[in-house]
Structures are given as structure tokens and as C-alpha cells.
CSV table of C-alpha atoms in Angstrom, one decimal:
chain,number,residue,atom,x,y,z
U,1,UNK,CA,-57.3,-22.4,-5.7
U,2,UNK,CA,-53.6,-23.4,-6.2
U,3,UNK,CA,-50.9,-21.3,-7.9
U,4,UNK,CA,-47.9,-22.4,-8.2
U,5,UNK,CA,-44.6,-20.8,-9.6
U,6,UNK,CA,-42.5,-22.1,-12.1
U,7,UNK,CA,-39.7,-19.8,-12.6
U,8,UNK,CA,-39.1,-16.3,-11.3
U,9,UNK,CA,-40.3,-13.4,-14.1
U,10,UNK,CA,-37.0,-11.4,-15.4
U,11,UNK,CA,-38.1,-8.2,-14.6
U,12,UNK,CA,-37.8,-5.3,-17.4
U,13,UNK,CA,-38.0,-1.5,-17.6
U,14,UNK,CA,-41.5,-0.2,-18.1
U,15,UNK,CA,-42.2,1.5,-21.3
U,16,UNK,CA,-44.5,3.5,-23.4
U,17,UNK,CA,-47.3,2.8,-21.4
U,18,UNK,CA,-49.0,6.4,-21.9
U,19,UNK,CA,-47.8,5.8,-25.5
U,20,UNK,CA,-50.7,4.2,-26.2
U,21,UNK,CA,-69.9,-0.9,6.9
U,22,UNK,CA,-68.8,-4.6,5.8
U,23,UNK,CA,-70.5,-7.2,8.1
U,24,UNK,CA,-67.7,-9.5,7.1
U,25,UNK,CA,-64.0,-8.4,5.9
U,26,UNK,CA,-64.2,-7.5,2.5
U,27,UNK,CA,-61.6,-8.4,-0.3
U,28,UNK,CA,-60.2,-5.8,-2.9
U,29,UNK,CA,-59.4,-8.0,-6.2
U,30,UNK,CA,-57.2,-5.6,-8.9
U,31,UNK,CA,-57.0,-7.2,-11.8
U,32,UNK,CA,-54.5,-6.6,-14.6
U,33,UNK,CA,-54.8,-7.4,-18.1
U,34,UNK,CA,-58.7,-10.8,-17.7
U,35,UNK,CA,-60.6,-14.4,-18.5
U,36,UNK,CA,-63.5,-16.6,-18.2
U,37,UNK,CA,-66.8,-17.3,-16.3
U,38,UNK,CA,-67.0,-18.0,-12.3
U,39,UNK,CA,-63.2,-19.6,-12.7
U,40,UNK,CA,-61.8,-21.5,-10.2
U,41,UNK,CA,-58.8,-24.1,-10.2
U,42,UNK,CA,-55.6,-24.6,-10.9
U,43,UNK,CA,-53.4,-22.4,-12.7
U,44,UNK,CA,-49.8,-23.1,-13.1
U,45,UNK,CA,-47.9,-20.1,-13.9
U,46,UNK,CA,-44.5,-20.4,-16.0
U,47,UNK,CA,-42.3,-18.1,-18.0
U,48,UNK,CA,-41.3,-20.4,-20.5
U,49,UNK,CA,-42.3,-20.4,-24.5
U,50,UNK,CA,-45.7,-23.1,-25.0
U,51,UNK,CA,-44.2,-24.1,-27.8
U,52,UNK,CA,-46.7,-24.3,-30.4
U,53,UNK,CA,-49.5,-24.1,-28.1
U,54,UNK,CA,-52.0,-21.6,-28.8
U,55,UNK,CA,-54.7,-19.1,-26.4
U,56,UNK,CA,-57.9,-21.4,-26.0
U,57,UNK,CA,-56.2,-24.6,-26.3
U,58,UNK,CA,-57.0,-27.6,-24.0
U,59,UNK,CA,-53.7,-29.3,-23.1
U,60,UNK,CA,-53.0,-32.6,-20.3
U,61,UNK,CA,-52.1,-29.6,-18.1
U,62,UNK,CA,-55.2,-27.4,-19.1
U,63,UNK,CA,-56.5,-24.9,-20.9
U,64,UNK,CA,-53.5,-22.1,-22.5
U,65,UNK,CA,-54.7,-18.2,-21.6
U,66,UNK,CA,-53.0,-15.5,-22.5
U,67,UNK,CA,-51.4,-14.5,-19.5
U,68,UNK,CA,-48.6,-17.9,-19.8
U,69,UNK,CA,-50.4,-19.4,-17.5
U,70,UNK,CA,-52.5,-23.1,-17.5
U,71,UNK,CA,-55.8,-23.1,-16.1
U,72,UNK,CA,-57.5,-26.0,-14.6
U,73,UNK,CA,-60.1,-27.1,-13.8
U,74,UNK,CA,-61.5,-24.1,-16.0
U,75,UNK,CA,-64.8,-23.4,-14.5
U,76,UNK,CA,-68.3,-22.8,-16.3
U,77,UNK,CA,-67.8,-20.4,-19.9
U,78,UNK,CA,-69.0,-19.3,-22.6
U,79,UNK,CA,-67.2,-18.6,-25.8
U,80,UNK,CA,-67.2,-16.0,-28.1
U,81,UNK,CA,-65.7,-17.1,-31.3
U,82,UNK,CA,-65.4,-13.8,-33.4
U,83,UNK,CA,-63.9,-10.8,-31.8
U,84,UNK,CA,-62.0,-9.9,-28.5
U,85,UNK,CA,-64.5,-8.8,-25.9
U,86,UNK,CA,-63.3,-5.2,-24.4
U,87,UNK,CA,-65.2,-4.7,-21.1
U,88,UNK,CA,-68.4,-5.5,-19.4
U,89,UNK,CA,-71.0,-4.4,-17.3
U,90,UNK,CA,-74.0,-6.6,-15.1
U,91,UNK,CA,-77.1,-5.7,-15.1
U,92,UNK,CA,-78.9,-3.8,-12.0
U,93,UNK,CA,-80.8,-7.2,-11.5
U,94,UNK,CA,-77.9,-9.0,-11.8
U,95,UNK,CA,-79.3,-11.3,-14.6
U,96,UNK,CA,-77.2,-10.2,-17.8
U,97,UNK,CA,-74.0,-9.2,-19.0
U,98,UNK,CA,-73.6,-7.0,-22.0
U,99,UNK,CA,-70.3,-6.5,-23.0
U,100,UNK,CA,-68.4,-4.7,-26.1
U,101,UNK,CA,-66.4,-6.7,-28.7
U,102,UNK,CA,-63.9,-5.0,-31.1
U,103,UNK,CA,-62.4,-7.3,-34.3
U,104,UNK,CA,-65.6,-9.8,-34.4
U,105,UNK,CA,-68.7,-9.9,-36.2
U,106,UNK,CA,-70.5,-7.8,-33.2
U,107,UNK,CA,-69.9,-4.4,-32.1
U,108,UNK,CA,-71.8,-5.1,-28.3
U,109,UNK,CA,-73.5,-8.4,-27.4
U,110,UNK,CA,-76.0,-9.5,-24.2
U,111,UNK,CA,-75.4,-12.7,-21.8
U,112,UNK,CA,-77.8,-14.3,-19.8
U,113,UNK,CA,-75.8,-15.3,-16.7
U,114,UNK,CA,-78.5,-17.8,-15.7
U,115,UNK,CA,-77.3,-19.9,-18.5
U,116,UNK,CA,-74.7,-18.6,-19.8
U,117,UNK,CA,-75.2,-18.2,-23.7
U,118,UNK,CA,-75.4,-15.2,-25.5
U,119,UNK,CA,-78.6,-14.3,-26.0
U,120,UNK,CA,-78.2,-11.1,-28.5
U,121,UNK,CA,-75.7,-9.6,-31.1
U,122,UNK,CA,-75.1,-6.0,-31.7
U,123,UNK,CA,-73.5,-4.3,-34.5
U,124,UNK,CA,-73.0,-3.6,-37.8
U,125,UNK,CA,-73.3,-6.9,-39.8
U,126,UNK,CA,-76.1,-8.4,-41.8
U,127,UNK,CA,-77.0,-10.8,-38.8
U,128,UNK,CA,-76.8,-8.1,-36.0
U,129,UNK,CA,-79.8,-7.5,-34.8
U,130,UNK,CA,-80.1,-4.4,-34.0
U,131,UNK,CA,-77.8,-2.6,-36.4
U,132,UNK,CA,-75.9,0.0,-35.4
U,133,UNK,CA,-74.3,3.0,-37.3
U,134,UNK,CA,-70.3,2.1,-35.8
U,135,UNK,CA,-68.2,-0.8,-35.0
U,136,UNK,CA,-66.1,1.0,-33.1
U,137,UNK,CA,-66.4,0.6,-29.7
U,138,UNK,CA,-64.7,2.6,-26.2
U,139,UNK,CA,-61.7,0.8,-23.9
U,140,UNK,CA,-64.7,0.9,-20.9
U,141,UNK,CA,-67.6,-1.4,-20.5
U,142,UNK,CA,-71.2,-0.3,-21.4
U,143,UNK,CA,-73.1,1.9,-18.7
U,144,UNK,CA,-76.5,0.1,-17.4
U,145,UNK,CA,-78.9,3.4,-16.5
U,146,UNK,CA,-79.6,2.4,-12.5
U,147,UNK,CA,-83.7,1.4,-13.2
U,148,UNK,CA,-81.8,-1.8,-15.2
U,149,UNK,CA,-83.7,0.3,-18.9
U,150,UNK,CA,-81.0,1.8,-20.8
U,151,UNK,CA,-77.7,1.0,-22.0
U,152,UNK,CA,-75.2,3.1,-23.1
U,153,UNK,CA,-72.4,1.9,-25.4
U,154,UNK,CA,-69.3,4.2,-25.2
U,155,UNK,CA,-68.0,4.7,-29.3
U,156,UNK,CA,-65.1,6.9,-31.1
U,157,UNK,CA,-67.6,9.8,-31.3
U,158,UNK,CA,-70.2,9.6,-28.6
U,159,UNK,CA,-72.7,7.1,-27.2
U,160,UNK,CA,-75.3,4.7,-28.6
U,161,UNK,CA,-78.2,4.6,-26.4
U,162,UNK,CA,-80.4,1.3,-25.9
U,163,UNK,CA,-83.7,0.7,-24.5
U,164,UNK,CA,-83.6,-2.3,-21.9
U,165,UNK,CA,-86.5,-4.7,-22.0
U,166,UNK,CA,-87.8,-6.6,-19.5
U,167,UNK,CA,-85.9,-9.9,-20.8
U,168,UNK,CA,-82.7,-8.2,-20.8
U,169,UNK,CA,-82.5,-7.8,-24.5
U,170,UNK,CA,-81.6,-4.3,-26.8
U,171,UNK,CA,-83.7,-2.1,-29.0
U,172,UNK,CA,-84.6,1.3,-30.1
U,173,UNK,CA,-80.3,2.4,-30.9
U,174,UNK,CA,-80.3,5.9,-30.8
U,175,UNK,CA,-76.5,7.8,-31.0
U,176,UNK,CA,-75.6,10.4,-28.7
U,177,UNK,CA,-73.0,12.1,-30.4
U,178,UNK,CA,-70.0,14.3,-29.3
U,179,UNK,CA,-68.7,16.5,-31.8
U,180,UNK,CA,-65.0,16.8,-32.9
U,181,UNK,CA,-62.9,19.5,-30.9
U,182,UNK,CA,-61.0,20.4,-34.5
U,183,UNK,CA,-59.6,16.6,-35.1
U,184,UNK,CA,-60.1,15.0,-32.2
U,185,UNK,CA,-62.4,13.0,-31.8
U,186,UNK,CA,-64.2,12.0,-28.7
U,187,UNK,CA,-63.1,8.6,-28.0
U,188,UNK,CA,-64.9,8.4,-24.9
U,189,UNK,CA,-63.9,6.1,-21.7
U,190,UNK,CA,-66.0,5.1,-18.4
U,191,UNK,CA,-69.8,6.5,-18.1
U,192,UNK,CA,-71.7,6.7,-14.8
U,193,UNK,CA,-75.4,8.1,-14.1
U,194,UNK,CA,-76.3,10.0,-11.7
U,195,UNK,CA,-78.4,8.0,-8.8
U,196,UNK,CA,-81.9,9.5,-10.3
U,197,UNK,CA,-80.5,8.3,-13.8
U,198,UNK,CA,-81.6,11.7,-15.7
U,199,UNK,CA,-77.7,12.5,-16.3
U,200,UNK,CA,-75.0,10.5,-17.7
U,201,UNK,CA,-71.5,11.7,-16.9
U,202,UNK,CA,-68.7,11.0,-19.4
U,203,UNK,CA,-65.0,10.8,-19.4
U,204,UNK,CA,-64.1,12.3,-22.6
U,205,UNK,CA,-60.7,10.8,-23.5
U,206,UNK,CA,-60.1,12.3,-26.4
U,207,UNK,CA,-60.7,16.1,-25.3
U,208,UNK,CA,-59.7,15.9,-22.2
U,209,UNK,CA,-62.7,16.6,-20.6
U,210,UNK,CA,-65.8,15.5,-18.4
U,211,UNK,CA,-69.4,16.0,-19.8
U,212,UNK,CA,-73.2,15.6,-18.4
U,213,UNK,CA,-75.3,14.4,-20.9
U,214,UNK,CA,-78.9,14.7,-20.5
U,215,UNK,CA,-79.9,11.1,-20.9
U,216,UNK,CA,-83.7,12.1,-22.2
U,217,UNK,CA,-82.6,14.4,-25.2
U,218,UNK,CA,-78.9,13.2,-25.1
U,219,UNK,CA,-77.8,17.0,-25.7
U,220,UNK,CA,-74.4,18.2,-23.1
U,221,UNK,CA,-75.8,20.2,-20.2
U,222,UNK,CA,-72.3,21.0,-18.9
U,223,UNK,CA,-68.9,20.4,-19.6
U,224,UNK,CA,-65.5,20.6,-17.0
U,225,UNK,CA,-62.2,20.3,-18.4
U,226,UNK,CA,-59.7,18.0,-16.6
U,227,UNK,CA,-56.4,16.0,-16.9
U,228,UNK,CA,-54.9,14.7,-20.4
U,229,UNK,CA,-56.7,11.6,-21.2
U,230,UNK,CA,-59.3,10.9,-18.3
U,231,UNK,CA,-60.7,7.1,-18.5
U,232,UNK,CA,-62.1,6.1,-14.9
U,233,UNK,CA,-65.3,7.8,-13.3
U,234,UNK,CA,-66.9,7.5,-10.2
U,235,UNK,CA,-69.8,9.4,-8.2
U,236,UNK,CA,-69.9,9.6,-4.7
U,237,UNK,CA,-72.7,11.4,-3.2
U,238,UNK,CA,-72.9,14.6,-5.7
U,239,UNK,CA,-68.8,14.4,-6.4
U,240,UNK,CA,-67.0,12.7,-9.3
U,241,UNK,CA,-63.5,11.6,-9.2
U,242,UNK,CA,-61.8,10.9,-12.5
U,243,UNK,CA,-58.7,9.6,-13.4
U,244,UNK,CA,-56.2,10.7,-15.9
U,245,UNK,CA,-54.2,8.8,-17.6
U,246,UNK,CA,-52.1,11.3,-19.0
U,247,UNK,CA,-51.7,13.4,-15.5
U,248,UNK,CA,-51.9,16.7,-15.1
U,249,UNK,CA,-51.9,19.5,-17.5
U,250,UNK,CA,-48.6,20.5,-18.8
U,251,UNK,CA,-46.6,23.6,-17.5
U,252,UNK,CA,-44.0,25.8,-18.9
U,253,UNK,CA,-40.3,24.1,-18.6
U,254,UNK,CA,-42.3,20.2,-18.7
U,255,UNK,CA,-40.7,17.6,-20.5
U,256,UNK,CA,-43.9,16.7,-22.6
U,257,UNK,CA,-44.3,14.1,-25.9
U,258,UNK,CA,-47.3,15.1,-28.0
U,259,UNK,CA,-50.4,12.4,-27.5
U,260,UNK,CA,-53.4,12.8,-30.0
U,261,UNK,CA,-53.0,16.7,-30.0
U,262,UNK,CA,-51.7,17.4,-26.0
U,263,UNK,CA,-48.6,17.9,-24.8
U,264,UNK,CA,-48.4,15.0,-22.0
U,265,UNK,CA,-45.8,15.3,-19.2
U,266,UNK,CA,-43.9,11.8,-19.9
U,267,UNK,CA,-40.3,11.1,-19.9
U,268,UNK,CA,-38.4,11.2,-23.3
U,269,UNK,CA,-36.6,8.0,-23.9
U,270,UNK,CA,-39.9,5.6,-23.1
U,271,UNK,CA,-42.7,8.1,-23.6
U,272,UNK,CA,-44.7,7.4,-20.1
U,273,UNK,CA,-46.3,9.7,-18.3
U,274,UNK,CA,-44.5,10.7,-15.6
U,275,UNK,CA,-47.7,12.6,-13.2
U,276,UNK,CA,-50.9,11.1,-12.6
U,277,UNK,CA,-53.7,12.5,-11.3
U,278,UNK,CA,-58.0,12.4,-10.4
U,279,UNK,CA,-59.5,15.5,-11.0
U,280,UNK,CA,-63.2,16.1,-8.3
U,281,UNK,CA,-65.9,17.5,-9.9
U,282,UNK,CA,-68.9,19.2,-7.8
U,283,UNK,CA,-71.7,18.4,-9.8
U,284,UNK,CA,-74.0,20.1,-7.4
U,285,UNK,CA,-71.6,23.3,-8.1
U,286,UNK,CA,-71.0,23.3,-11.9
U,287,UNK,CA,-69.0,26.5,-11.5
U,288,UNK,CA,-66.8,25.5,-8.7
U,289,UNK,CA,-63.2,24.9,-9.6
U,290,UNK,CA,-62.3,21.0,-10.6
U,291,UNK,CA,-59.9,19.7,-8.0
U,292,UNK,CA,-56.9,17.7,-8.6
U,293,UNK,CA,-55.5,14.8,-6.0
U,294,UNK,CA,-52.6,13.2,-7.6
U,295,UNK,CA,-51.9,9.4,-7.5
U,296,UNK,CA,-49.7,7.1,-9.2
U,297,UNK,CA,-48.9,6.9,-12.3
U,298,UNK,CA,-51.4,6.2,-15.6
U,299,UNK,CA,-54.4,5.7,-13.5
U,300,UNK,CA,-57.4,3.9,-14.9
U,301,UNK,CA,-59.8,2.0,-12.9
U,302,UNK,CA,-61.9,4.1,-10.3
U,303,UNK,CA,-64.2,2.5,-8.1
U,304,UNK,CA,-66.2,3.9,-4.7
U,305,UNK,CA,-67.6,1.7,-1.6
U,306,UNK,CA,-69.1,3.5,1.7
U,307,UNK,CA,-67.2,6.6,1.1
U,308,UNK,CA,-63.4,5.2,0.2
U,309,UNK,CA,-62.6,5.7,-3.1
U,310,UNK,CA,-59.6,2.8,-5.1
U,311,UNK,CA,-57.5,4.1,-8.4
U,312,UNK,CA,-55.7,1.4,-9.7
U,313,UNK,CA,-52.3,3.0,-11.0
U,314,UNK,CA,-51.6,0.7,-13.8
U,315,UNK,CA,-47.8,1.7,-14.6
U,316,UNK,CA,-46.9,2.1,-10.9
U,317,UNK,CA,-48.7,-1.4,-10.1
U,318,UNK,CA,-50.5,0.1,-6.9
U,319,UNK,CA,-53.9,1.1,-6.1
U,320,UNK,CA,-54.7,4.5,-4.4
U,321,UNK,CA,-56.7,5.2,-1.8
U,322,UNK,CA,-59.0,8.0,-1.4
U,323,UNK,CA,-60.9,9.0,1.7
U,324,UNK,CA,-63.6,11.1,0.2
U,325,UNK,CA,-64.3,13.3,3.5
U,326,UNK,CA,-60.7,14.1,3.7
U,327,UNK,CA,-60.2,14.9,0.0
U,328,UNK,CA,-57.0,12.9,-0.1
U,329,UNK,CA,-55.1,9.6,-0.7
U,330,UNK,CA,-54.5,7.9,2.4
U,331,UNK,CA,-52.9,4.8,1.6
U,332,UNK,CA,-51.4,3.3,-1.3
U,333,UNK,CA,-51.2,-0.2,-2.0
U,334,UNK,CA,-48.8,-1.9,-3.8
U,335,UNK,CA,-49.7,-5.1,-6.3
U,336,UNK,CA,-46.0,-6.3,-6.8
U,337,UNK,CA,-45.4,-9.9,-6.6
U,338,UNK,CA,-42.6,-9.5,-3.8
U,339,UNK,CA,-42.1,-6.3,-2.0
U,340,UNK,CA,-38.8,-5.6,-4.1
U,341,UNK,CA,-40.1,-6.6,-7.9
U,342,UNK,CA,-39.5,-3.5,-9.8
U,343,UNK,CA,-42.4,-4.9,-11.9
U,344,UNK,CA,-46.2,-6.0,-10.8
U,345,UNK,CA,-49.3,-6.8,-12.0
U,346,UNK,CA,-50.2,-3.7,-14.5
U,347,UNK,CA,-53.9,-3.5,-12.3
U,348,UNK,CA,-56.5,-1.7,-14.4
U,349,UNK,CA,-59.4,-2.6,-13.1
U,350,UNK,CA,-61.1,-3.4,-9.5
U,351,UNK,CA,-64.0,-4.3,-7.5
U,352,UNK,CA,-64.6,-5.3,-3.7
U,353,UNK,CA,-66.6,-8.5,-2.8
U,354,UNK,CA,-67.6,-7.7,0.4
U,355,UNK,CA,-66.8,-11.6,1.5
U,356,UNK,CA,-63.9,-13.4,2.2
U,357,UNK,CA,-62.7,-15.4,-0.8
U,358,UNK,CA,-63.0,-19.5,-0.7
U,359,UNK,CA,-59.8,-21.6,1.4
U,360,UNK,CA,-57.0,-21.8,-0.8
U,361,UNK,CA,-53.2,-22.0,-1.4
U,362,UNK,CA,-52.7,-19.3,-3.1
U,363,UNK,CA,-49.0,-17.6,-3.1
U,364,UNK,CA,-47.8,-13.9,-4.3
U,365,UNK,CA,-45.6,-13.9,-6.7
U,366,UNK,CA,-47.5,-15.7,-9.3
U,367,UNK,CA,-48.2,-14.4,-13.0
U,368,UNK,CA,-52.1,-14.3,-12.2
U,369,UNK,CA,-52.8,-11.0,-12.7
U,370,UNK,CA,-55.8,-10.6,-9.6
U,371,UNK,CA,-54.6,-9.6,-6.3
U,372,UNK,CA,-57.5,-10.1,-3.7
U,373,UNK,CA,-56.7,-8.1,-0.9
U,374,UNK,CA,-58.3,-8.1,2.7
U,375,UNK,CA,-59.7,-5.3,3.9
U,376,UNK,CA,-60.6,-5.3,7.3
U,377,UNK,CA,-63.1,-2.7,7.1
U,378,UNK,CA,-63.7,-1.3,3.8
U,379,UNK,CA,-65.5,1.9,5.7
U,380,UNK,CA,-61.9,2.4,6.9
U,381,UNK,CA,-59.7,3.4,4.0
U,382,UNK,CA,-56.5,3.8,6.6
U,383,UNK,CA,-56.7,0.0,7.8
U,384,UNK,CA,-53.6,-2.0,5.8
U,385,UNK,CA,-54.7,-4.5,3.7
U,386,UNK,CA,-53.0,-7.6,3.7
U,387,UNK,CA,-52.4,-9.7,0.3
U,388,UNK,CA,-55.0,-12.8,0.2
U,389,UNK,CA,-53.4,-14.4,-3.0
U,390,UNK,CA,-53.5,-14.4,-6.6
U,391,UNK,CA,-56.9,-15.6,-8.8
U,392,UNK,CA,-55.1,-16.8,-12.6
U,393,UNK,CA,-57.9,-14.7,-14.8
U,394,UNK,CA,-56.2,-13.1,-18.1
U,395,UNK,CA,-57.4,-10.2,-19.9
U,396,UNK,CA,-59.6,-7.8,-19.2
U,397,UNK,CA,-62.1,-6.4,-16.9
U,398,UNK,CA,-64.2,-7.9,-14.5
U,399,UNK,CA,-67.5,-7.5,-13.6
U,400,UNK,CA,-69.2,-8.4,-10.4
U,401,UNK,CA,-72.9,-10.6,-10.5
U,402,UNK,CA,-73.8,-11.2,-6.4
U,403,UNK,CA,-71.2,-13.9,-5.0
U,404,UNK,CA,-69.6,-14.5,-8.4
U,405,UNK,CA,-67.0,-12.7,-10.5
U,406,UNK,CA,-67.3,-12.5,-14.3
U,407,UNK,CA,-64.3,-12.4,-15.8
U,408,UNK,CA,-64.1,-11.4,-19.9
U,409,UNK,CA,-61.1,-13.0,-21.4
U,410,UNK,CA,-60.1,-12.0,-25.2
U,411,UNK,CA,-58.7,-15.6,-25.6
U,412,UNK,CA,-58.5,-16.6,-29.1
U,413,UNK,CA,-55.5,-14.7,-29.9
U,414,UNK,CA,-52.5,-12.8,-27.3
U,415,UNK,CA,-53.6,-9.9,-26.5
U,416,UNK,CA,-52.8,-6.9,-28.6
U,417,UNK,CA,-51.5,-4.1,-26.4
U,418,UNK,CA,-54.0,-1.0,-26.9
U,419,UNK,CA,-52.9,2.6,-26.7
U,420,UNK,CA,-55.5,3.3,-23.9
U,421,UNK,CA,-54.8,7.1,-24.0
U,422,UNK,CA,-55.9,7.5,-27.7
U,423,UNK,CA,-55.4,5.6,-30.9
């Protein structure tokens, strides 16, 4: 893959983002804001207007994402005409993608990644089949149960639940809700199961909160409070680490700005958060006091691999590094373009490969938004990673199927900034 640099980016302040063992080495890949299907190519980056191109056109120099970039040649994809798909999630088996989609004519829909097409439609229109009760869907992809035979689909107030058959396809939509806390609503963010799948834990956006959710009655068994806004969840062992956008509880003599109801610390004139925490939950000791590690700044992304556990901090464009037996970060590493860019990469979402990526010229600095990184030994969260080069996705998360990354990409319009905290 080649990426080549037109221009330099002018950088600008950041603001308001609150407001709204490894046989071989491994590679970390952040991503910022994502794309297609299994994409490789060219991708020519520039800072200059398109002119009246649009997203999703095919041009002489390729196809136009939404990151400013060209892509070509593309790679295999499928298209989704109506909608802007949120997030994703493969399959246990690896053989489907189910993925939520806000502004279309389907609320969640299913891939089959053998070939690509989508294979069922989920919502609340006439031709969805099933029907569900709500359109609105969570910023975090659906939750596979780990037997590959439920689904959860993260909504404004609670879950829907699925049953999984053995062709991949939905049934049987059941809601889980979460009440109101007075007028907040849920708005729930990532979901993990516990590894017997009996328990779904659930980062409660909205109420600042974590919750287990028996999955065979769907009623709360326990609840933990946490940091403002937590999004990204991860278990490891019997722990959970969580992220929180919105950082840590306020204290007397903060600076805060009111977000849906809490009084975030954040700075006055942009209204960013200015703490950012992960709040560990012993889920084998309900009582036991949550813990707090702080990170960068408006974490979202968490994601665990043989004990090491990565936050990406989306507005300090770095990823933390967790080493779960010491209870601590123990490396942070930084997603700028060049080491004095006061500006990066936004990451927000993350995965590890566990193979080193495919020959390429690929050079920092690029408007690409993924960063693979190599890490020598992923079991060794203190080993410095050095930068591999930059994969030109667009937006959203990815996913990971075996040797292949899926990449959603909203691309029939720019992307709309969300408020990821709360809407």
C-alpha cells in the first residue's frame, strides 16, 4: 500500500470534543474516524477542496472517501445505499457481520462475509424483517453472545436482544430495557459478556454507570457507578476496565460545563474534557470499590490481548497502555503524524492482528486515519512500538474476520460529527 502526501495539514486547536504470547510480531492498528471491505491500494491524501466531487464517487484518481483522501484500487465492498452504518461486530465463527445503521431505512443489518451481500434488514420499516420497536441505535457495535446465538443491539433505552440461527440470520427481538434515571435516558455504549455468556455487562452512557444484565431474563443483577459518560468495555479474567469519556467525577472548586445532566470537568472556552479516566470493576467482588487509572483525554475504544489492555484517547491522539497485573498504564503511545503535530489521528477504535501487515510504502504523516503499529510482543505491554505506516480507511470502526480487516465506512455523505458523550 502507498500513501503519499500532498500538502502538509494546517494544524488547529482542538475543540468541543466532549461537547458532543504472539508467535509472530503483532501490529496495533488505531483507527480514527473508517471505510470499506478488505481495502488495499492506493490512497492519495490531500488537503485541498474536491471541487464538486462527492463521498462515493469514482474519479481517474479513484474513488472520493470522506476522509480527503482517493482510494485506489478500492478493494472488494459492499454498499449500503440508505443510512450511515455506526459500528460493527463479526461473528464468533467469523462468517457474518451485523452492523447498526442510523439515518437509513434499517435500524441493524447482517453480512455474509463469504460473499459479501447483505443478507438481512432490521428495523422499523414495512420491509424490515424483523421489526423492531426503535430506530434508534447506540455509538458501539452490536454484542455477539460468545456461543455465536444471541445478539445484542445497544439502543437509547436499553438493548434489543436476537436469537442467532444457524445461518447467521435474526429472530425472536425481545427489548431489554433500562429505565430513565429522572430524564436521562440510558443511551447505552459498548456491551461485553461474560466468557460463560449468562451476563451481559453494559456501559451506561447516559447514567454514568456500569450494569450486569442477566442475559436469560434480561433483568439488572448489579449496578457500579463510574466516570461521566463511560463508552469502552473490556473483561479480562473476572475484571472490567471502562473508559470514560467525560473523566472523572467532578470535585468541589472544578471547572465543569453541564453535559446531559453532569457536571463534566472540561475547560470553559472549548468545552473538552480536561481528565480522562477507566474505572476496574471486580465482578467477582460486586461490593468492592470501582478503581480509577487515569489516561488521556476522552477515551473511547478499549480492547484486551494476553493480559495488556489499549485505550485509544481520542482527543489526546494516543493510545494507553494498561498492564493488567500491575494495575497501571505503562506506556502511552502517541498517533501524531510527526512527533511535533499538535494534531493526530482522533483514534477511537483498535484491534491487534497478531501478523505483520503486507510489504508496503507507507509514510506517517498521511491523512489515513489507521496507524498499524509493531508490537514486538504484545504479552509485553512495556516493549515500544514502532509506527508501521498508515492504512487510508475513513469512518468508523473496524472489525476483525481471521487475516482480514472489515472496515465500515458511512460514505454517501461527510461524516456528521456525533456528540459521543450524549445527544
Amino acid at each position: 500500500m502507498q500513501v503519499t502526501r500532498q500538502r502538509r495539514v494546517q494544524e488547529k486547536e482542538q475543540v468541543n470534543l466532549l461537547g458532543r504470547r504472539v508467535g509472530r510480531r503483532a501490529v496495533l492498528v488505531t483507527t480514527g474516524i473508517a471505510v470499506a471491505l478488505g481495502v488495499t491500494g492506493t490512497a492519495v491524501a490531500s488537503t485541498y477542496r474536491f471541487g464538486t466531487q462527492q463521498v462515493g464517487q469514482t474519479t481517474a484518481n479513484g474513488q472520493v472517501i470522506s476522509s480527503d483522501q482517493y482510494i485506489k484500487p478500492y478493494g472488494s465492498r459492499t454498499v449500503v445505499n440508505d443510512g450511515k452504518i455506526m459500528s460493527s461486530t463479526v461473528s464468533p465463527d467469523g462468517t457474518h457481520l451485523a452492523a447498526s445503521v442510523t439515518d437509513g431505512d434499517a435500524s441493524l443489518i447482517v453480512m455474509d462475509l463469504a460473499t459479501g451481500q447483505v443478507k438481512q434488514k432490521i428495523g422499523t420499516n414495512a420491509a424490515d424483517d424483523p421489526r423492531i420497536g426503535s430506530a434508534a441505535v447506540g455509538q458501539e457495535g452490536p454484542a455477539y453472545s460468545p456461543d455465536g446465538k444471541q445478539l445484542w443491539l445497544g439502543q437509547a433505552n436499553g438493548y434489543t436482544k436476537f436469537t442467532v440461527a444457524a445461518d447467521g440470520t435474526l429472530s425472536a427481538p425481545t427489548a431489554v430495557p433500562i429505565a430513565a434515571d429522572g430524564t436521562k435516558q440510558a443511551l447505552v455504549g459498548a456491551a461485553v459478556f461474560s466468557a460463560d455468556g449468562s451476563t451481559v455487562y453494559s456501559a451506561v452512557n447516559g447514567q454514568n454507570k456500569v450494569v450486569a444484565i442477566d442475559t436469560a431474563t434480561g433483568t439488572i443483577k448489579q449496578s457500579w457507578a463510574v466516570g461521566n459518560a463511560p463508552r469502552g468495555i473490556a473483561l479480562v479474567g473476572g475484571t472490567l476496565y471502562v473508559s470514560n469519556e467525560g473523566g472523572r467525577p467532578a470535585r468541589p472548586g472544578d471547572t465543569t460545563i453541564n453535559s446531559y445532566g453532569t457536571d463534566v470537568v472540561a475547560n470553559p472556552k472549548t468545552g473538552a474534557s480536561t481528565t480522562g479516566t477507566v474505572s476496574v470493576i471486580d465482578t467477582a467482588n460486586p461490593a468492592a470499590a470501582v478503581g480509577t487509572i487515569d489516561v488521556g483525554l476522552h477515551p473511547t475504544a478499549v480492547y484486551a490481548k494476553n493480559g495488556t489492555v489499549f485505550v485509544t484517547n481520542t482527543a489526546d491522539n494516543s493510545v494507553s497502555v494498561i498492564d493488567t497485573r500491575k494495575g497501571k498504564v505503562v506506556q502511552t503511545i502517541a498517533t501524531q503524524p510527526w512527533p511535533e503535530a499538535s494534531v493526530g489521528y482522533e483514534p477511537n477504535a483498535v484491534t491487534l492482528t497478531g501478523r505483520r501487515p503486507p510489504a508496503g510504502d507507507a509514510r506517517p504523516g498521511q491523512r489515513g486515519r489507521r496507524l498499524p503499529l509493531h508490537l514486538p510482543a504484545a504479552a509485553r505491554p512495556l516493549r515500544r512500538p514502532a509506527p508501521h505506516g498508515l492504512l487510508p480507511l475513513g469512518d468508523h470502526h473496524r472489525r476483525q474476520a481471521g487475516r482480514r480487516l472489515q472496515h465500515p465506512w458511512c460514505g454517501r455523505a461527510p461524516p456528521r460529527r456525533r456528540r459521543p458523550q450524549h445527544p
